[in-house]
CSV table of C-alpha atoms in Angstrom, one decimal:
chain,number,residue,atom,x,y,z
A,1448,MET,CA,0.0,0.0,0.0
A,1449,SER,CA,1.3,3.5,-0.9
A,1450,TYR,CA,2.1,6.1,1.8
A,1451,VAL,CA,-0.9,8.2,0.6
A,1452,ASP,CA,-3.3,5.2,0.9
A,1453,GLU,CA,-1.9,4.3,4.3
A,1454,VAL,CA,-2.4,7.8,5.7
A,1455,TYR,CA,-6.0,8.0,4.3
A,1456,SER,CA,-7.0,4.7,5.8
A,1457,LYS,CA,-5.5,5.7,9.2
A,1458,THR,CA,-7.4,9.1,9.0
A,1459,VAL,CA,-10.7,7.3,8.5
A,1460,GLU,CA,-9.9,4.9,11.3
A,1461,ASP,CA,-8.9,7.6,13.7
A,1462,ASN,CA,-11.9,9.9,12.9
A,1463,PRO,CA,-14.9,7.7,12.6
A,1464,GLY,CA,-18.1,9.1,11.2
A,1465,GLU,CA,-16.5,12.4,10.1
A,1466,TYR,CA,-17.5,12.0,6.5
A,1467,GLU,CA,-17.0,15.5,5.2
A,1468,PHE,CA,-13.5,15.6,6.8
A,1469,HIS,CA,-12.8,12.2,5.1
A,1470,GLN,CA,-14.0,13.6,1.8
A,1471,ALA,CA,-11.8,16.7,2.0
A,1472,VAL,CA,-8.7,14.6,3.0
A,1473,LYS,CA,-9.4,12.1,0.2
A,1474,GLU,CA,-9.7,14.7,-2.5
A,1475,ILE,CA,-6.5,16.4,-1.5
A,1476,LEU,CA,-4.5,13.2,-1.0
A,1477,ASP,CA,-5.6,11.8,-4.4
A,1478,SER,CA,-4.2,14.9,-6.0
A,1479,LEU,CA,-1.0,14.8,-4.0
A,1480,LYS,CA,-0.1,11.2,-5.1
A,1481,LEU,CA,1.5,12.8,-8.2
A,1482,VAL,CA,3.9,14.7,-5.8
A,1483,ILE,CA,4.3,12.2,-2.9
A,1484,ASP,CA,4.9,9.1,-5.1
A,1485,SER,CA,7.9,10.8,-6.8
A,1486,ASP,CA,9.8,11.0,-3.5
A,1487,GLU,CA,7.8,8.8,-1.1
A,1488,LYS,CA,10.7,8.1,1.3
A,1489,LYS,CA,11.4,11.7,2.1
A,1490,TYR,CA,7.8,12.5,3.0
A,1491,ARG,CA,7.2,9.1,4.8
A,1492,ASP,CA,10.4,9.6,6.9
A,1493,ALA,CA,9.2,13.0,8.0
A,1494,SER,CA,5.6,11.8,8.7
A,1495,LEU,CA,4.6,14.8,6.7
A,1496,LEU,CA,1.1,13.8,5.7
A,1497,GLU,CA,0.2,12.7,9.2
A,1498,ARG,CA,1.3,16.0,10.6
A,1499,LEU,CA,-0.5,17.9,7.8
A,1500,ILE,CA,-3.8,16.1,8.4
A,1501,GLU,CA,-3.8,16.3,12.2
A,1502,PRO,CA,-4.7,19.8,13.6
A,1503,GLU,CA,-2.1,21.4,15.7
A,1504,ARG,CA,-4.7,22.3,18.3
A,1505,ILE,CA,-8.4,21.8,18.9
A,1506,ILE,CA,-10.1,24.1,21.5
A,1507,SER,CA,-13.7,23.3,22.7
A,1508,PHE,CA,-15.7,25.3,25.2
A,1509,ARG,CA,-19.2,26.0,26.4
A,1510,VAL,CA,-20.9,29.4,25.6
A,1511,PRO,CA,-23.5,30.4,28.2
A,1512,TRP,CA,-25.7,33.4,27.5
A,1513,VAL,CA,-29.0,34.8,28.8
A,1514,ASP,CA,-31.9,35.2,26.3
A,1515,ASP,CA,-34.6,37.9,26.4
A,1516,SER,CA,-36.8,35.8,28.6
A,1517,GLY,CA,-34.1,35.7,31.3
A,1518,HIS,CA,-33.3,32.0,30.6
A,1519,LEU,CA,-29.7,30.7,30.5
A,1520,GLN,CA,-28.8,29.2,27.1
A,1521,ILE,CA,-25.8,27.0,26.4
A,1522,ASN,CA,-24.1,26.6,23.1
A,1523,LYS,CA,-20.9,24.8,22.0
A,1524,GLY,CA,-17.9,26.8,20.9
A,1525,TYR,CA,-14.8,25.7,18.9
A,1526,ARG,CA,-11.6,26.9,17.5
A,1527,ILE,CA,-9.4,24.5,15.4
A,1528,GLN,CA,-5.9,25.9,14.9
A,1529,TYR,CA,-5.0,23.7,12.0
A,1530,ASN,CA,-1.6,24.6,10.6
A,1531,SER,CA,0.8,27.5,11.3
A,1532,ALA,CA,3.7,26.5,9.1
A,1533,ILE,CA,3.6,29.6,6.9
A,1534,GLY,CA,2.1,32.1,9.3
A,1535,PRO,CA,-0.3,32.7,12.1
A,1536,TYR,CA,-3.7,30.9,12.1
A,1537,LYS,CA,-6.3,32.5,9.9
A,1538,GLY,CA,-9.9,31.4,9.2
A,1539,GLY,CA,-13.5,32.3,9.8
A,1540,LEU,CA,-16.0,31.7,12.6
A,1541,ARG,CA,-19.2,30.0,11.6
A,1542,PHE,CA,-22.3,30.4,13.7
A,1543,HIS,CA,-24.9,27.9,12.6
A,1544,SER,CA,-26.9,25.0,14.0
A,1545,SER,CA,-24.9,22.6,11.8
A,1546,VAL,CA,-21.5,23.4,13.3
A,1547,ASN,CA,-19.7,20.5,14.9
A,1548,LEU,CA,-16.1,19.2,15.0
A,1549,ASN,CA,-16.4,17.2,11.8
A,1550,LEU,CA,-17.5,20.3,9.8
A,1551,LEU,CA,-14.8,22.5,11.3
A,1552,LYS,CA,-12.0,20.0,10.7
A,1553,PHE,CA,-13.0,19.8,7.1
A,1554,LEU,CA,-13.2,23.6,6.8
A,1555,GLY,CA,-9.9,24.1,8.6
A,1556,PHE,CA,-8.1,21.6,6.5
A,1557,GLU,CA,-9.4,23.2,3.3
A,1558,GLN,CA,-8.5,26.7,4.7
A,1559,THR,CA,-4.9,25.7,5.2
A,1560,PHE,CA,-4.6,25.0,1.5
A,1561,LYS,CA,-6.7,28.0,0.4
A,1562,ASN,CA,-4.5,30.3,2.5
A,1563,ALA,CA,-1.3,28.9,1.1
A,1564,LEU,CA,-2.6,29.6,-2.4
A,1565,THR,CA,-3.0,33.3,-1.8
A,1566,GLY,CA,0.8,33.6,-1.4
A,1567,LEU,CA,0.3,35.5,1.8
A,1568,PRO,CA,2.0,34.5,5.1
A,1569,ILE,CA,-1.0,32.9,6.9
A,1570,GLY,CA,-1.7,29.5,8.3
A,1571,GLY,CA,-5.1,27.7,8.4
A,1572,ALA,CA,-7.8,27.6,11.1
A,1573,LYS,CA,-11.6,27.5,11.5
A,1574,GLY,CA,-14.0,27.9,14.4
A,1575,GLY,CA,-17.5,28.7,15.4
A,1576,SER,CA,-20.5,27.6,17.3
A,1577,ASN,CA,-23.8,25.8,16.9
A,1578,PHE,CA,-25.6,29.1,17.8
A,1579,ASP,CA,-28.1,30.1,15.1
A,1580,ARG,CA,-28.9,33.8,14.9
A,1581,LYS,CA,-32.2,33.3,13.1
A,1582,GLY,CA,-35.1,34.5,15.3
A,1583,LYS,CA,-32.7,36.1,17.8
A,1584,SER,CA,-32.9,39.7,18.9
A,1585,GLU,CA,-30.0,42.1,18.5
A,1586,ARG,CA,-29.4,42.0,22.3
A,1587,GLU,CA,-29.4,38.1,22.3
A,1588,ILE,CA,-26.8,38.0,19.5
A,1589,MET,CA,-24.7,40.5,21.3
A,1590,ALA,CA,-24.9,38.5,24.5
A,1591,PHE,CA,-23.9,35.3,22.7
A,1592,CYS,CA,-21.0,37.0,20.9
A,1593,GLN,CA,-19.7,38.5,24.1
A,1594,SER,CA,-19.8,35.2,26.0
A,1595,PHE,CA,-18.1,33.4,23.0
A,1596,MET,CA,-15.3,35.9,22.9
A,1597,SER,CA,-14.9,35.7,26.7
A,1598,GLU,CA,-13.4,32.3,26.2
A,1599,LEU,CA,-11.9,32.6,22.7
A,1600,PHE,CA,-9.8,35.7,23.5
A,1601,LYS,CA,-7.4,33.5,25.5
A,1602,TYR,CA,-6.3,31.8,22.3
A,1603,ILE,CA,-6.2,34.5,19.6
A,1604,GLY,CA,-4.1,37.6,18.8
A,1605,ASP,CA,-2.7,39.5,15.9
A,1606,ASP,CA,0.5,37.4,15.8
A,1607,LEU,CA,-1.2,34.1,16.8
A,1608,ASP,CA,-4.6,33.5,15.4
A,1609,ILE,CA,-6.8,36.0,13.6
A,1610,PRO,CA,-10.4,34.9,13.1
A,1611,ALA,CA,-12.8,36.5,10.6
A,1612,GLY,CA,-16.5,36.0,9.8
A,1613,ASP,CA,-18.2,33.2,8.0
A,1614,ILE,CA,-21.8,31.9,7.7
A,1615,GLY,CA,-23.8,33.5,10.5
A,1616,ALA,CA,-21.0,35.8,11.5
A,1617,GLY,CA,-21.3,39.0,9.5
A,1618,SER,CA,-20.2,42.6,10.2
A,1619,ARG,CA,-22.6,43.0,13.1
A,1620,GLU,CA,-21.3,39.8,14.9
A,1621,ILE,CA,-17.7,40.7,14.2
A,1622,GLY,CA,-18.3,44.1,15.7
A,1623,PHE,CA,-19.7,42.6,18.9
A,1624,LEU,CA,-16.8,40.1,19.1
A,1625,PHE,CA,-14.2,42.7,18.6
A,1626,GLY,CA,-15.7,45.0,21.2
A,1627,GLN,CA,-15.5,42.2,23.7
A,1628,TYR,CA,-12.0,41.3,22.7
A,1629,LYS,CA,-10.8,44.9,23.1
A,1630,ARG,CA,-12.5,45.1,26.5
A,1631,LEU,CA,-10.9,41.9,27.8
A,1632,ALA,CA,-7.4,42.1,26.2
A,1633,GLY,CA,-7.1,45.9,26.6
A,1634,LEU,CA,-5.8,46.1,23.1
A,1635,HIS,CA,-7.0,47.7,19.8
A,1636,CYS,CA,-5.2,45.5,17.3
A,1637,GLY,CA,-5.8,43.4,14.3
A,1638,ALA,CA,-6.9,40.3,16.3
A,1639,LEU,CA,-10.0,39.9,14.1
A,1640,THR,CA,-10.8,40.8,10.5
A,1641,GLY,CA,-14.0,41.8,8.9
A,1642,LYS,CA,-14.3,44.8,11.2
A,1643,GLY,CA,-16.2,47.9,10.2
A,1644,PRO,CA,-14.2,50.5,8.2
A,1645,SER,CA,-14.6,53.0,11.0
A,1646,PHE,CA,-12.5,50.8,13.4
A,1647,GLY,CA,-9.8,49.2,11.3
A,1648,GLY,CA,-11.7,47.2,8.7
A,1649,SER,CA,-11.0,47.0,5.0
A,1650,PRO,CA,-13.4,48.9,2.7
A,1651,ILE,CA,-13.9,45.8,0.5
A,1652,ARG,CA,-13.9,42.9,3.0
A,1653,THR,CA,-17.6,42.3,2.7
A,1654,GLN,CA,-17.5,42.1,-1.1
A,1655,ALA,CA,-14.1,40.3,-1.3
A,1656,THR,CA,-15.1,36.7,-1.7
A,1657,GLY,CA,-17.8,37.4,-4.3
A,1658,TYR,CA,-15.6,39.9,-6.2
A,1659,GLY,CA,-12.7,37.5,-6.1
A,1660,LEU,CA,-14.9,34.6,-7.4
A,1661,VAL,CA,-15.8,36.7,-10.4
A,1662,TYR,CA,-12.2,37.7,-11.0
A,1663,MET,CA,-11.2,34.1,-11.0
A,1664,LEU,CA,-14.1,33.1,-13.3
A,1665,GLU,CA,-13.3,36.0,-15.8
A,1666,ASN,CA,-9.6,35.1,-15.8
A,1667,MET,CA,-10.3,31.4,-16.4
A,1668,LEU,CA,-12.8,32.1,-19.2
A,1669,ARG,CA,-10.5,34.6,-20.9
A,1670,ARG,CA,-7.5,32.2,-20.9
A,1671,HIS,CA,-9.8,29.7,-22.7
A,1672,GLY,CA,-11.0,32.2,-25.3
A,1673,LYS,CA,-14.3,32.9,-23.7
A,1674,GLY,CA,-16.0,35.9,-22.0
A,1675,LEU,CA,-18.7,36.7,-19.5
A,1676,ASP,CA,-20.7,39.2,-21.6
A,1677,GLY,CA,-24.2,37.9,-22.4
A,1678,LYS,CA,-23.8,34.7,-20.3
A,1679,VAL,CA,-26.6,33.3,-18.2
A,1680,VAL,CA,-25.5,32.5,-14.7
A,1681,VAL,CA,-27.1,30.3,-12.0
A,1682,ILE,CA,-26.0,31.1,-8.4
A,1683,SER,CA,-27.0,29.2,-5.3
A,1684,GLY,CA,-27.1,30.9,-1.9
A,1685,ALA,CA,-28.3,34.3,-0.9
A,1686,GLY,CA,-25.6,35.4,1.6
A,1687,SER,CA,-22.8,37.9,1.2
A,1688,VAL,CA,-20.8,35.8,-1.3
A,1689,ALA,CA,-23.8,35.3,-3.6
A,1690,VAL,CA,-25.0,38.9,-3.4
A,1691,HIS,CA,-21.6,40.4,-4.1
A,1692,THR,CA,-21.0,37.9,-6.9
A,1693,ILE,CA,-24.1,39.2,-8.6
A,1694,GLU,CA,-22.9,42.8,-8.1
A,1695,LYS,CA,-19.6,42.2,-9.8
A,1696,ILE,CA,-20.7,39.7,-12.4
A,1697,GLN,CA,-23.3,42.1,-13.7
A,1698,GLN,CA,-20.5,44.6,-14.3
A,1699,PHE,CA,-19.0,42.1,-16.8
A,1700,GLY,CA,-22.3,41.9,-18.7
A,1701,ALA,CA,-23.6,38.6,-17.5
A,1702,LYS,CA,-27.1,37.9,-16.3
A,1703,VAL,CA,-27.8,36.1,-13.0
A,1704,VAL,CA,-31.2,34.4,-13.0
A,1705,THR,CA,-31.3,32.6,-9.6
A,1706,LEU,CA,-30.6,32.8,-5.9
A,1707,SER,CA,-31.6,30.4,-3.1
A,1708,ASP,CA,-31.8,29.8,0.6
A,1709,SER,CA,-32.5,26.7,2.7
A,1710,ASN,CA,-36.2,26.8,1.8
A,1711,GLY,CA,-36.0,27.1,-2.0
A,1712,TYR,CA,-34.9,29.3,-4.9
A,1713,ILE,CA,-36.1,32.2,-7.0
A,1714,TYR,CA,-35.8,32.3,-10.8
A,1715,ASP,CA,-36.1,35.6,-12.6
A,1716,ARG,CA,-35.6,35.1,-16.3
A,1717,ASP,CA,-35.1,38.8,-16.8
A,1718,GLY,CA,-32.2,38.8,-14.4
A,1719,ILE,CA,-32.0,39.1,-10.6
A,1720,ARG,CA,-32.6,42.7,-9.4
A,1721,LEU,CA,-29.7,43.4,-7.0
A,1722,ASP,CA,-31.4,46.3,-5.3
A,1723,VAL,CA,-34.3,44.1,-4.3
A,1724,VAL,CA,-32.0,41.4,-3.0
A,1725,LYS,CA,-29.9,43.8,-0.9
A,1726,GLN,CA,-33.1,45.3,0.6
A,1727,ILE,CA,-34.2,41.8,1.7
A,1728,LYS,CA,-30.9,40.4,2.9
A,1729,GLU,CA,-29.0,43.4,4.1
A,1730,VAL,CA,-31.7,45.6,5.5
A,1731,ARG,CA,-34.6,43.3,6.5
A,1732,ARG,CA,-32.5,40.2,6.9
A,1733,GLY,CA,-35.5,38.3,5.3
A,1734,ARG,CA,-35.9,35.2,3.3
A,1735,ILE,CA,-35.4,35.0,-0.5
A,1736,LYS,CA,-39.1,34.2,-1.1
A,1737,GLU,CA,-39.8,37.8,-0.3
A,1738,TYR,CA,-38.3,38.7,-3.7
A,1739,LEU,CA,-41.7,37.9,-5.2
A,1740,ASP,CA,-43.3,40.7,-3.3
A,1741,GLU,CA,-41.3,43.2,-5.3
A,1742,VAL,CA,-40.9,41.2,-8.6
A,1743,PRO,CA,-44.1,39.2,-9.1
A,1744,THR,CA,-43.0,37.9,-12.5
A,1745,ALA,CA,-40.3,35.8,-10.8
A,1746,VAL,CA,-40.8,32.2,-9.8
A,1747,TYR,CA,-40.2,30.6,-6.4
A,1748,GLU,CA,-39.7,26.9,-6.1
A,1749,GLU,CA,-39.4,24.9,-2.9
A,1750,ASN,CA,-37.4,21.7,-2.5
A,1751,LYS,CA,-36.4,21.6,-6.2
A,1752,ARG,CA,-32.9,21.5,-7.7
A,1753,ILE,CA,-31.7,24.9,-8.7
A,1754,TRP,CA,-29.2,23.2,-11.1
A,1755,ASN,CA,-32.0,22.2,-13.4
A,1756,ILE,CA,-32.2,25.8,-14.7
A,1757,PRO,CA,-30.4,26.0,-18.0
A,1758,CYS,CA,-27.3,28.3,-17.9
A,1759,HIS,CA,-23.8,28.9,-19.3
A,1760,ILE,CA,-22.2,29.2,-15.9
A,1761,ALA,CA,-23.0,27.6,-12.5
A,1762,LEU,CA,-21.7,29.2,-9.3
A,1763,PRO,CA,-22.5,27.1,-6.1
A,1764,CYS,CA,-22.2,29.6,-3.3
A,1765,ALA,CA,-24.3,28.1,-0.5
A,1766,THR,CA,-22.8,25.1,1.4
A,1767,GLN,CA,-20.9,21.9,1.2
A,1768,ASN,CA,-22.1,19.0,-1.0
A,1769,GLU,CA,-25.0,20.9,-2.5
A,1770,LEU,CA,-24.2,19.9,-6.1
A,1771,ASN,CA,-24.3,16.1,-6.8
A,1772,LEU,CA,-23.5,13.9,-9.8
A,1773,GLN,CA,-27.0,14.2,-11.3
A,1774,ASP,CA,-26.8,18.0,-11.0
A,1775,ALA,CA,-23.4,18.0,-12.8
A,1776,ARG,CA,-24.8,15.8,-15.6
A,1777,THR,CA,-27.8,18.1,-15.9
A,1778,LEU,CA,-25.6,21.2,-16.2
A,1779,ALA,CA,-23.5,19.5,-18.9
A,1780,ALA,CA,-26.6,18.4,-20.8
A,1781,ASN,CA,-28.0,21.9,-20.7
A,1782,GLY,CA,-24.9,23.5,-22.2
A,1783,CYS,CA,-23.1,24.8,-19.2
A,1784,ILE,CA,-19.5,25.7,-19.9
A,1785,ALA,CA,-18.1,26.4,-16.5
A,1786,VAL,CA,-18.6,25.6,-12.8
A,1787,VAL,CA,-16.7,27.6,-10.2
A,1788,GLU,CA,-17.1,27.0,-6.5
A,1789,GLY,CA,-18.0,30.0,-4.3
A,1790,ALA,CA,-18.7,27.9,-1.2
A,1791,ASN,CA,-16.3,25.4,0.4
A,1792,MET,CA,-16.5,22.0,-1.3
A,1793,PRO,CA,-20.1,22.5,-2.7
A,1794,CYS,CA,-19.6,19.8,-5.3
A,1795,ASN,CA,-19.6,16.2,-3.9
A,1796,ARG,CA,-16.8,13.8,-5.0
A,1797,GLU,CA,-18.9,12.2,-7.7
A,1798,ALA,CA,-19.8,15.5,-9.2
A,1799,THR,CA,-16.2,16.7,-9.0
A,1800,ASP,CA,-15.0,13.6,-10.8
A,1801,PHE,CA,-17.6,14.0,-13.5
A,1802,LEU,CA,-16.8,17.7,-14.1
A,1803,LEU,CA,-13.1,16.9,-14.3
A,1804,GLY,CA,-13.8,14.3,-16.9
A,1805,SER,CA,-16.1,16.5,-19.0
A,1806,ASN,CA,-15.5,19.5,-21.3
A,1807,LEU,CA,-16.6,22.0,-18.7
A,1808,LEU,CA,-14.1,24.3,-17.0
A,1809,PHE,CA,-14.1,23.6,-13.3
A,1810,MET,CA,-12.4,25.6,-10.6
A,1811,PRO,CA,-12.4,24.4,-6.9
A,1812,GLY,CA,-13.4,26.6,-4.0
A,1813,LYS,CA,-9.9,26.7,-2.4
A,1814,ALA,CA,-8.7,28.6,-5.5
A,1815,ALA,CA,-11.9,30.4,-6.4
A,1816,ASN,CA,-13.2,31.7,-3.1
A,1817,GLY,CA,-9.8,32.8,-1.6
A,1818,GLY,CA,-10.7,36.5,-2.1
A,1819,GLY,CA,-12.2,36.8,1.4
A,1820,VAL,CA,-9.1,35.6,3.3
A,1821,ALA,CA,-6.8,37.5,0.9
A,1822,VAL,CA,-8.5,40.8,1.8
A,1823,SER,CA,-8.6,39.8,5.5
A,1824,THR,CA,-4.8,39.5,5.3
A,1825,LEU,CA,-4.6,42.9,3.7
A,1826,GLU,CA,-6.7,44.2,6.6
A,1827,MET,CA,-4.2,42.7,9.0
A,1828,ARG,CA,-1.4,44.5,7.1
A,1829,GLN,CA,-3.3,47.8,7.3
A,1830,ASN,CA,-3.8,47.3,11.0
A,1831,SER,CA,-0.2,46.6,11.7
A,1832,MET,CA,0.9,49.7,9.7
A,1833,ARG,CA,-1.8,51.9,11.2
A,1834,MET,CA,-3.0,52.8,7.7
A,1835,SER,CA,-6.2,52.7,5.7
A,1836,TRP,CA,-6.5,52.0,2.0
A,1837,THR,CA,-9.2,53.1,-0.4
A,1838,PHE,CA,-11.8,50.7,-1.9
A,1839,ASP,CA,-10.1,50.9,-5.3
A,1840,GLU,CA,-6.6,50.3,-3.9
A,1841,VAL,CA,-7.8,47.1,-2.1
A,1842,ASP,CA,-9.9,46.0,-5.1
A,1843,GLU,CA,-6.8,46.3,-7.4
A,1844,GLN,CA,-4.8,44.1,-5.0
A,1845,LEU,CA,-7.6,41.6,-4.8
A,1846,HIS,CA,-7.7,41.4,-8.6
A,1847,LYS,CA,-4.0,40.8,-8.7
A,1848,ILE,CA,-4.0,38.1,-6.1
A,1849,MET,CA,-6.8,36.1,-7.8
A,1850,ALA,CA,-4.9,36.3,-11.1
A,1851,GLU,CA,-1.8,34.9,-9.3
A,1852,ILE,CA,-3.8,32.1,-7.8
A,1853,TYR,CA,-5.0,31.1,-11.2
A,1854,GLU,CA,-1.4,31.1,-12.5
A,1855,LYS,CA,-0.1,29.0,-9.7
A,1856,THR,CA,-3.0,26.5,-10.1
A,1857,SER,CA,-2.7,26.2,-13.8
A,1858,ASP,CA,1.1,26.0,-13.7
A,1859,ALA,CA,1.1,23.2,-11.1
A,1860,ALA,CA,-1.4,21.1,-13.1
A,1861,GLU,CA,0.7,21.5,-16.2
A,1862,ARG,CA,4.0,20.7,-14.5
A,1863,TYR,CA,2.6,17.4,-13.2
A,1864,GLY,CA,1.0,16.3,-16.5
A,1865,VAL,CA,-2.7,17.1,-15.7
A,1866,LYS,CA,-3.1,20.3,-17.6
A,1867,GLY,CA,-6.6,21.9,-17.1
A,1868,ASN,CA,-7.2,19.9,-13.9
A,1869,PHE,CA,-7.5,22.8,-11.5
A,1870,VAL,CA,-8.4,20.6,-8.5
A,1871,ALA,CA,-5.0,18.9,-8.7
A,1872,GLY,CA,-3.3,22.1,-9.6
A,1873,ALA,CA,-4.6,24.0,-6.6
A,1874,ASN,CA,-3.9,21.2,-4.2
A,1875,ILE,CA,-0.4,20.7,-5.5
A,1876,ALA,CA,0.5,24.4,-5.6
A,1877,ALA,CA,-0.6,24.8,-2.0
A,1878,PHE,CA,1.0,21.6,-0.8
A,1879,GLU,CA,4.4,22.6,-2.2
A,1880,LYS,CA,4.5,25.8,-0.1
A,1881,ILE,CA,3.1,24.2,3.1
A,1882,ALA,CA,5.4,21.1,2.8
A,1883,ASP,CA,8.5,23.2,2.2
A,1884,ALA,CA,7.8,25.3,5.3
A,1885,MET,CA,7.1,22.2,7.4
A,1886,MET,CA,10.2,20.4,6.3
A,1887,SER,CA,12.3,23.4,6.9
A,1888,GLN,CA,11.1,23.8,10.5
A,1889,GLY,CA,11.9,20.3,11.6
A,1890,PHE,CA,9.6,17.7,13.3
A,1891,VAL,CA,7.2,20.0,15.1
């Protein structure tokens, strides 16, 4: 049995029932066979894969808070500091009922590779809680965030671990978290990113993942003699990534016709009206079905597959494993030319394998959605220098970083004889940087 296969078998044995974590490890290790098999003894003797897969530190804690009825509520809190070989830990906090250790290990492992691809000096981490902000008052959300940070602040700092937002942790939650961190630590520093522009945040952090996704898509299409103008685009999700993907992609002349949430999706054949969506999601914090109140010509479907809508480009921006093999086949049959992942691992393994074997262009999330963490790192730089940059200055740097990620991904795939396989290319390019740092630092 090869070293790669041995490590994967041991990972499954040591982490029973953690299927999404297994899936993430399997995808990456399969890509890395091309690298590992060429010098197996070196990597085996250093136990490099075992050290890469095992998180450096897992922190688990309870989060007590008092609701508006005066009752004490208890949630689980986590921070997984996955890998610090190339820099301090960096990764988002997810507040959602689905959060558990399996989910965060998968996300932290992916984050380590994503961060390495940016070319910036940051390691990988992830954290969060099974707290769900839906139905909670502003005061309840603040109470939870303050309690969560009362424990987390012991383990983070601007040179140690710098969390950011993720699903369920937007600018409001980051503000509450930072206020509590500042109160407890007695420091105003870059210990969190995603802060408001008035207290050290980047002017483009909210838009960064969506904008970066479009920059990656445009770059990939252009390199293959295609463009965005006039293309029909299907997007899943209705959070910050999806909303700002629409904002940027419309500037390139494409038409987005769908958005979705956990209840269903809307289809507007005339093109999604961004002003209506922003009013629903950013002002009222409502459900996507409310779009029909303003645009009655649109269609709302519950519990049906969004990927059945014919399109030229599909951008899954909701959650992991939302696009399956049948969805991938349907997209191909309907004339789709490109699938680019806005969420983390939104295509399951069967769908990914099909897309890689088809004529579609396919870019994985760790390369395509790195814009958020890239701008977070630029925010860290601004905080350290006590400077602020303009929207256009940060946007220009984001555009450059996404172009560089494409080049690294494409180059690695070509060097290892799998030209056009951006999954392998992204995994290999990230691994080369992480592995070099880990080998250079000894057996730690």
